[in-house]
CSV table of C-alpha atoms in Angstrom, one decimal:
chain,number,residue,atom,x,y,z
P,1,MET,CA,114.4,36.9,128.4
P,2,LYS,CA,118.2,36.9,128.9
P,3,ALA,CA,120.5,33.9,129.4
P,4,VAL,CA,123.7,34.2,131.4
P,5,ILE,CA,126.3,31.5,130.4
P,6,LEU,CA,129.4,30.7,132.5
P,7,ALA,CA,132.4,30.5,130.1
P,8,GLY,CA,135.4,31.5,132.2
P,9,GLY,CA,136.6,28.3,133.9
P,10,LEU,CA,140.0,26.6,133.2
P,11,GLY,CA,138.6,23.2,132.2
P,12,THR,CA,141.5,21.4,133.7
P,13,ARG,CA,140.0,17.9,133.2
P,14,LEU,CA,139.9,18.6,129.4
P,15,SER,CA,143.5,19.9,129.3
P,16,GLU,CA,144.0,18.2,125.9
P,17,GLU,CA,141.8,20.9,124.4
P,18,THR,CA,141.8,23.8,126.9
P,19,SER,CA,145.5,24.6,126.8
P,20,LEU,CA,144.7,26.7,123.8
P,21,LYS,CA,141.1,27.7,124.3
P,22,PRO,CA,138.5,28.1,127.0
P,23,LYS,CA,136.4,25.0,127.6
P,24,PRO,CA,133.2,26.4,126.1
P,25,MET,CA,135.1,26.9,122.8
P,26,VAL,CA,135.9,23.2,122.5
P,27,GLU,CA,134.2,22.0,119.4
P,28,ILE,CA,131.5,19.5,118.8
P,29,GLY,CA,130.7,18.9,115.1
P,30,GLY,CA,133.0,21.9,114.2
P,31,LYS,CA,131.1,24.3,116.4
P,32,PRO,CA,132.0,25.4,120.0
P,33,ILE,CA,129.8,23.7,122.6
P,34,LEU,CA,128.9,27.3,123.6
P,35,TRP,CA,127.3,27.7,120.2
P,36,HIS,CA,125.3,24.5,120.8
P,37,ILE,CA,124.0,25.8,124.1
P,38,MET,CA,123.0,29.1,122.6
P,39,LYS,CA,121.2,27.3,119.7
P,40,GLN,CA,119.3,25.4,122.4
P,41,TYR,CA,118.1,28.6,124.0
P,42,SER,CA,117.4,30.3,120.7
P,43,ALA,CA,115.2,27.4,119.6
P,44,HIS,CA,113.0,28.4,122.6
P,45,GLY,CA,113.0,32.1,121.8
P,46,VAL,CA,115.8,33.2,124.2
P,47,ASN,CA,118.2,35.2,122.0
P,48,ASP,CA,119.8,37.8,124.4
P,49,PHE,CA,123.0,36.3,125.9
P,50,ILE,CA,125.4,37.5,128.6
P,51,ILE,CA,128.6,35.4,128.4
P,52,CYS,CA,130.8,35.4,131.5
P,53,CYS,CA,134.3,35.3,130.2
P,54,GLY,CA,137.5,34.6,132.1
P,55,TYR,CA,140.3,32.2,131.1
P,56,LYS,CA,141.3,33.0,127.5
P,57,GLY,CA,138.2,35.1,127.1
P,58,TYR,CA,139.7,36.8,124.1
P,59,VAL,CA,139.1,33.6,122.1
P,60,ILE,CA,135.4,33.9,122.7
P,61,LYS,CA,135.4,37.6,121.8
P,62,GLU,CA,137.3,36.9,118.6
P,63,TYR,CA,134.9,34.2,117.7
P,64,PHE,CA,131.9,36.4,117.9
P,65,ALA,CA,133.7,39.4,116.3
P,66,ASN,CA,134.3,37.2,113.3
P,67,TYR,CA,131.0,35.2,113.5
P,68,PHE,CA,129.7,36.7,110.3
P,69,LEU,CA,132.7,35.3,108.4
P,70,HIS,CA,132.6,32.0,110.2
P,71,MET,CA,129.0,31.5,109.1
P,72,SER,CA,129.0,32.9,105.6
P,73,ASP,CA,130.3,32.0,102.1
P,74,VAL,CA,132.6,34.7,100.9
P,75,THR,CA,135.0,35.6,98.1
P,76,PHE,CA,138.0,37.8,98.8
P,77,ASP,CA,139.3,39.8,95.8
P,78,MET,CA,142.8,40.4,96.9
P,79,ASN,CA,143.7,42.5,93.9
P,80,ASN,CA,141.0,45.0,94.6
P,81,ASN,CA,140.8,44.5,98.4
P,82,GLU,CA,137.2,43.6,98.3
P,83,MET,CA,135.0,41.0,100.0
P,84,LYS,CA,131.8,39.6,98.5
P,85,VAL,CA,129.4,37.7,100.7
P,86,HIS,CA,127.5,35.0,98.8
P,87,ARG,CA,125.3,33.5,101.5
P,88,LYS,CA,124.6,34.8,105.0
P,89,ARG,CA,123.7,32.7,108.0
P,90,ALA,CA,122.8,35.2,110.7
P,91,GLU,CA,121.5,34.4,114.2
P,92,PRO,CA,118.9,36.6,115.9
P,93,TRP,CA,121.3,37.0,118.9
P,94,THR,CA,122.5,39.8,121.0
P,95,VAL,CA,125.7,38.7,122.7
P,96,THR,CA,127.3,40.7,125.6
P,97,LEU,CA,130.7,39.4,126.5
P,98,VAL,CA,131.8,40.4,130.0
P,99,ASP,CA,135.3,39.8,131.5
P,100,THR,CA,134.5,38.3,134.9
P,101,GLY,CA,138.0,37.6,135.9
P,102,ASP,CA,140.4,34.7,135.4
P,103,HIS,CA,140.0,33.3,138.9
P,104,SER,CA,136.3,34.2,139.9
P,105,MET,CA,134.2,31.3,141.0
P,106,THR,CA,130.8,30.4,139.5
P,107,GLY,CA,128.8,32.6,141.9
P,108,GLY,CA,131.3,35.4,141.6
P,109,ARG,CA,130.9,35.4,137.8
P,110,LEU,CA,127.2,35.7,138.1
P,111,GLY,CA,127.7,38.6,140.6
P,112,ARG,CA,130.0,40.3,138.1
P,113,VAL,CA,127.1,40.5,135.5
P,114,ALA,CA,124.4,41.6,138.0
P,115,GLU,CA,124.0,45.0,136.3
P,116,TYR,CA,122.8,43.3,133.1
P,117,VAL,CA,120.0,41.2,134.8
P,118,LYS,CA,119.1,43.0,138.0
P,119,ASN,CA,116.1,44.7,136.5
P,120,GLU,CA,114.7,41.6,134.7
P,121,GLU,CA,111.7,39.8,136.0
P,122,ALA,CA,113.7,36.6,135.7
P,123,PHE,CA,116.7,35.3,133.7
P,124,CYS,CA,118.2,32.0,132.6
P,125,PHE,CA,121.6,30.9,133.9
P,126,THR,CA,123.6,27.9,132.9
P,127,TYR,CA,127.1,26.4,132.5
P,128,GLY,CA,129.1,26.6,129.3
P,129,ASP,CA,129.8,22.9,129.0
P,130,GLY,CA,126.6,20.9,129.1
P,131,VAL,CA,123.9,20.1,126.6
P,132,GLY,CA,120.5,18.4,126.7
P,133,ASP,CA,117.1,18.3,125.2
P,134,ILE,CA,115.8,20.7,127.9
P,135,ASP,CA,112.4,22.3,127.3
P,136,ILE,CA,113.5,25.8,128.2
P,137,LYS,CA,109.9,27.2,127.6
P,138,GLU,CA,108.6,24.7,130.2
P,139,THR,CA,111.3,25.6,132.7
P,140,LEU,CA,110.3,29.3,132.4
P,141,LYS,CA,106.6,28.4,132.7
P,142,TYR,CA,107.3,26.3,135.8
P,143,HIS,CA,109.4,29.1,137.4
P,144,PHE,CA,106.7,31.7,137.0
P,145,SER,CA,104.0,29.3,138.2
P,146,HIS,CA,105.6,28.7,141.7
P,147,GLY,CA,106.7,32.2,142.5
P,148,LYS,CA,110.0,31.2,144.2
P,149,LYS,CA,113.3,32.8,143.6
P,150,ALA,CA,115.1,30.0,141.8
P,151,THR,CA,114.4,27.0,139.6
P,152,LEU,CA,117.0,24.5,138.6
P,153,THR,CA,116.8,21.7,136.1
P,154,ALA,CA,117.0,18.3,137.9
P,155,THR,CA,118.2,15.4,135.8
P,156,TYR,CA,119.8,12.0,136.2
P,157,PRO,CA,123.6,12.0,136.1
P,158,PRO,CA,126.0,10.1,133.9
P,159,GLY,CA,128.2,10.5,136.9
P,160,ARG,CA,127.9,12.0,140.4
P,161,PHE,CA,127.0,15.7,140.8
P,162,GLY,CA,124.9,17.7,143.3
P,163,ALA,CA,122.1,15.5,144.6
P,164,LEU,CA,118.7,16.9,145.4
P,165,ASP,CA,116.0,16.0,147.9
P,166,ILE,CA,112.8,17.0,146.1
P,167,LYS,CA,109.3,17.0,147.5
P,168,ASP,CA,106.3,18.4,145.6
P,169,GLY,CA,108.7,20.2,143.3
P,170,GLN,CA,110.5,22.1,146.1
P,171,VAL,CA,114.2,21.4,146.8
P,172,ASN,CA,114.6,20.7,150.5
P,173,CYS,CA,118.2,19.9,150.5
P,174,PHE,CA,121.2,20.4,148.2
P,175,LYS,CA,124.4,18.3,148.6
P,176,GLU,CA,127.3,18.8,146.2
P,177,LYS,CA,128.9,15.6,144.8
P,178,PRO,CA,127.5,13.1,147.3
P,179,LYS,CA,128.1,9.4,147.2
P,180,GLY,CA,124.4,8.7,146.5
P,181,ASP,CA,122.5,6.0,144.7
P,182,GLY,CA,120.7,7.4,141.8
P,183,ALA,CA,119.3,10.7,143.1
P,184,MET,CA,118.5,13.4,140.6
P,185,ILE,CA,121.2,16.0,140.3
P,186,ASN,CA,121.7,19.6,139.4
P,187,GLY,CA,121.8,19.8,135.6
P,188,GLY,CA,122.1,23.5,135.5
P,189,PHE,CA,119.7,25.4,133.1
P,190,PHE,CA,118.5,27.6,135.9
P,191,VAL,CA,115.7,30.2,135.8
P,192,LEU,CA,116.4,32.9,138.4
P,193,SER,CA,114.8,35.9,139.8
P,194,PRO,CA,117.2,38.8,140.4
P,195,GLU,CA,116.7,38.4,144.2
P,196,VAL,CA,119.2,35.5,144.1
P,197,LEU,CA,122.0,38.0,143.5
P,198,GLU,CA,121.7,38.9,147.2
P,199,TYR,CA,123.0,35.5,148.0
P,200,ILE,CA,126.3,36.2,146.2
P,201,ASP,CA,129.2,37.7,148.2
P,202,GLY,CA,132.3,38.5,146.1
P,203,ASP,CA,134.4,36.7,143.4
P,204,ASP,CA,135.1,33.7,145.6
P,205,CYS,CA,131.5,32.8,145.9
P,206,ILE,CA,130.8,29.3,144.6
P,207,TRP,CA,127.2,29.2,143.2
P,208,GLU,CA,126.8,25.5,144.1
P,209,GLN,CA,127.7,26.0,147.7
P,210,TYR,CA,126.3,28.9,149.8
P,211,PRO,CA,123.8,30.4,147.3
P,212,LEU,CA,122.1,27.1,146.3
P,213,LYS,CA,122.2,25.6,149.8
P,214,GLN,CA,120.8,28.8,151.4
P,215,LEU,CA,118.1,29.1,148.7
P,216,ALA,CA,117.1,25.5,149.5
P,217,GLU,CA,117.1,26.2,153.3
P,218,ASP,CA,115.0,29.3,152.7
P,219,GLY,CA,112.4,27.3,150.7
P,220,GLU,CA,113.2,29.3,147.6
P,221,LEU,CA,114.7,26.7,145.3
P,222,MET,CA,112.4,24.6,143.1
P,223,ALA,CA,113.3,21.8,140.6
P,224,TYR,CA,112.0,21.3,137.1
P,225,GLU,CA,112.5,17.6,136.5
P,226,HIS,CA,114.0,16.7,133.2
P,227,HIS,CA,113.9,13.0,132.3
P,228,GLY,CA,115.4,13.3,128.8
P,229,PHE,CA,119.0,13.6,127.6
P,230,TRP,CA,121.6,15.6,129.5
P,231,GLN,CA,125.4,15.4,129.2
P,232,PRO,CA,128.2,17.6,130.5
P,233,MET,CA,131.5,17.8,128.7
P,234,ASP,CA,134.0,17.3,131.6
P,235,THR,CA,136.5,15.0,130.0
P,236,LEU,CA,137.9,13.9,126.6
P,237,ARG,CA,135.7,10.8,126.9
P,238,ASP,CA,132.6,13.1,127.2
P,239,LYS,CA,133.7,15.2,124.2
P,240,THR,CA,134.2,12.0,122.1
P,241,TYR,CA,130.8,10.7,123.1
P,242,LEU,CA,129.1,14.0,122.2
P,243,GLU,CA,131.0,14.1,118.9
P,244,GLU,CA,129.9,10.6,118.0
P,245,LEU,CA,126.2,11.5,118.7
P,246,TRP,CA,126.5,14.6,116.5
P,247,GLN,CA,128.2,12.8,113.7
P,248,SER,CA,125.5,10.1,113.8
P,249,GLY,CA,122.9,12.7,112.9
P,250,SER,CA,120.9,11.9,116.0
P,251,ALA,CA,122.2,14.3,118.6
P,252,PRO,CA,119.4,14.6,121.2
P,253,TRP,CA,120.1,18.2,122.0
P,254,LYS,CA,119.8,19.4,118.4
P,255,ILE,CA,116.2,20.7,118.8
P,256,TRP,CA,116.6,23.4,116.2
P,257,GLY,CA,115.9,23.0,112.5
């Protein structure tokens, strides 16, 4: 199973951090939030990642190029030009980093990596800035049980996002950022069949607009309801909140050992 992660946006509402790095590289507990998301997936057996890079994508590439050094204890013998590794902390990951353009929209970025997932039975898809104690295995199980083209994770918002009209698990209507009153919202963490790629038309395609709305109208969008923790990192306040949870030792999304 592969997971596609969007990591190319500007992150303008977190400009205090994103002037120097892409939003998914903003750190929580000394690790990029992208790392936290990947650890979530990995805890459920998903270890093959396609990262959609864009704005300052070289920062993400350099991070993974040097990941071995980031995660190991080493001694550098400068006199003899040698490096000795004392302790290795490897991840069972395959990471493909794809430049999907500086200005591509969310749907456009998914379209840019179509060749990496078009032959899969299904694949995971999420944003590079949100964490939760999502049961990835259950979302996969649910997706394969209903036979539709797309499954999204529905959750309750800390703010207002895309509200969903759900009946018997099927999403009948998708409205982006409504002024609703407590409806469940799109929390990302999708499971998609490759057929959804047909709904994407070019780099300007916004995933949350035509593709999701059309999938809902076609009766092809289902919702896995998540009633646990979910939190995006849109602002500095969000980052501070997530950092406090991590430092407390009780971060709800830390489902790995």
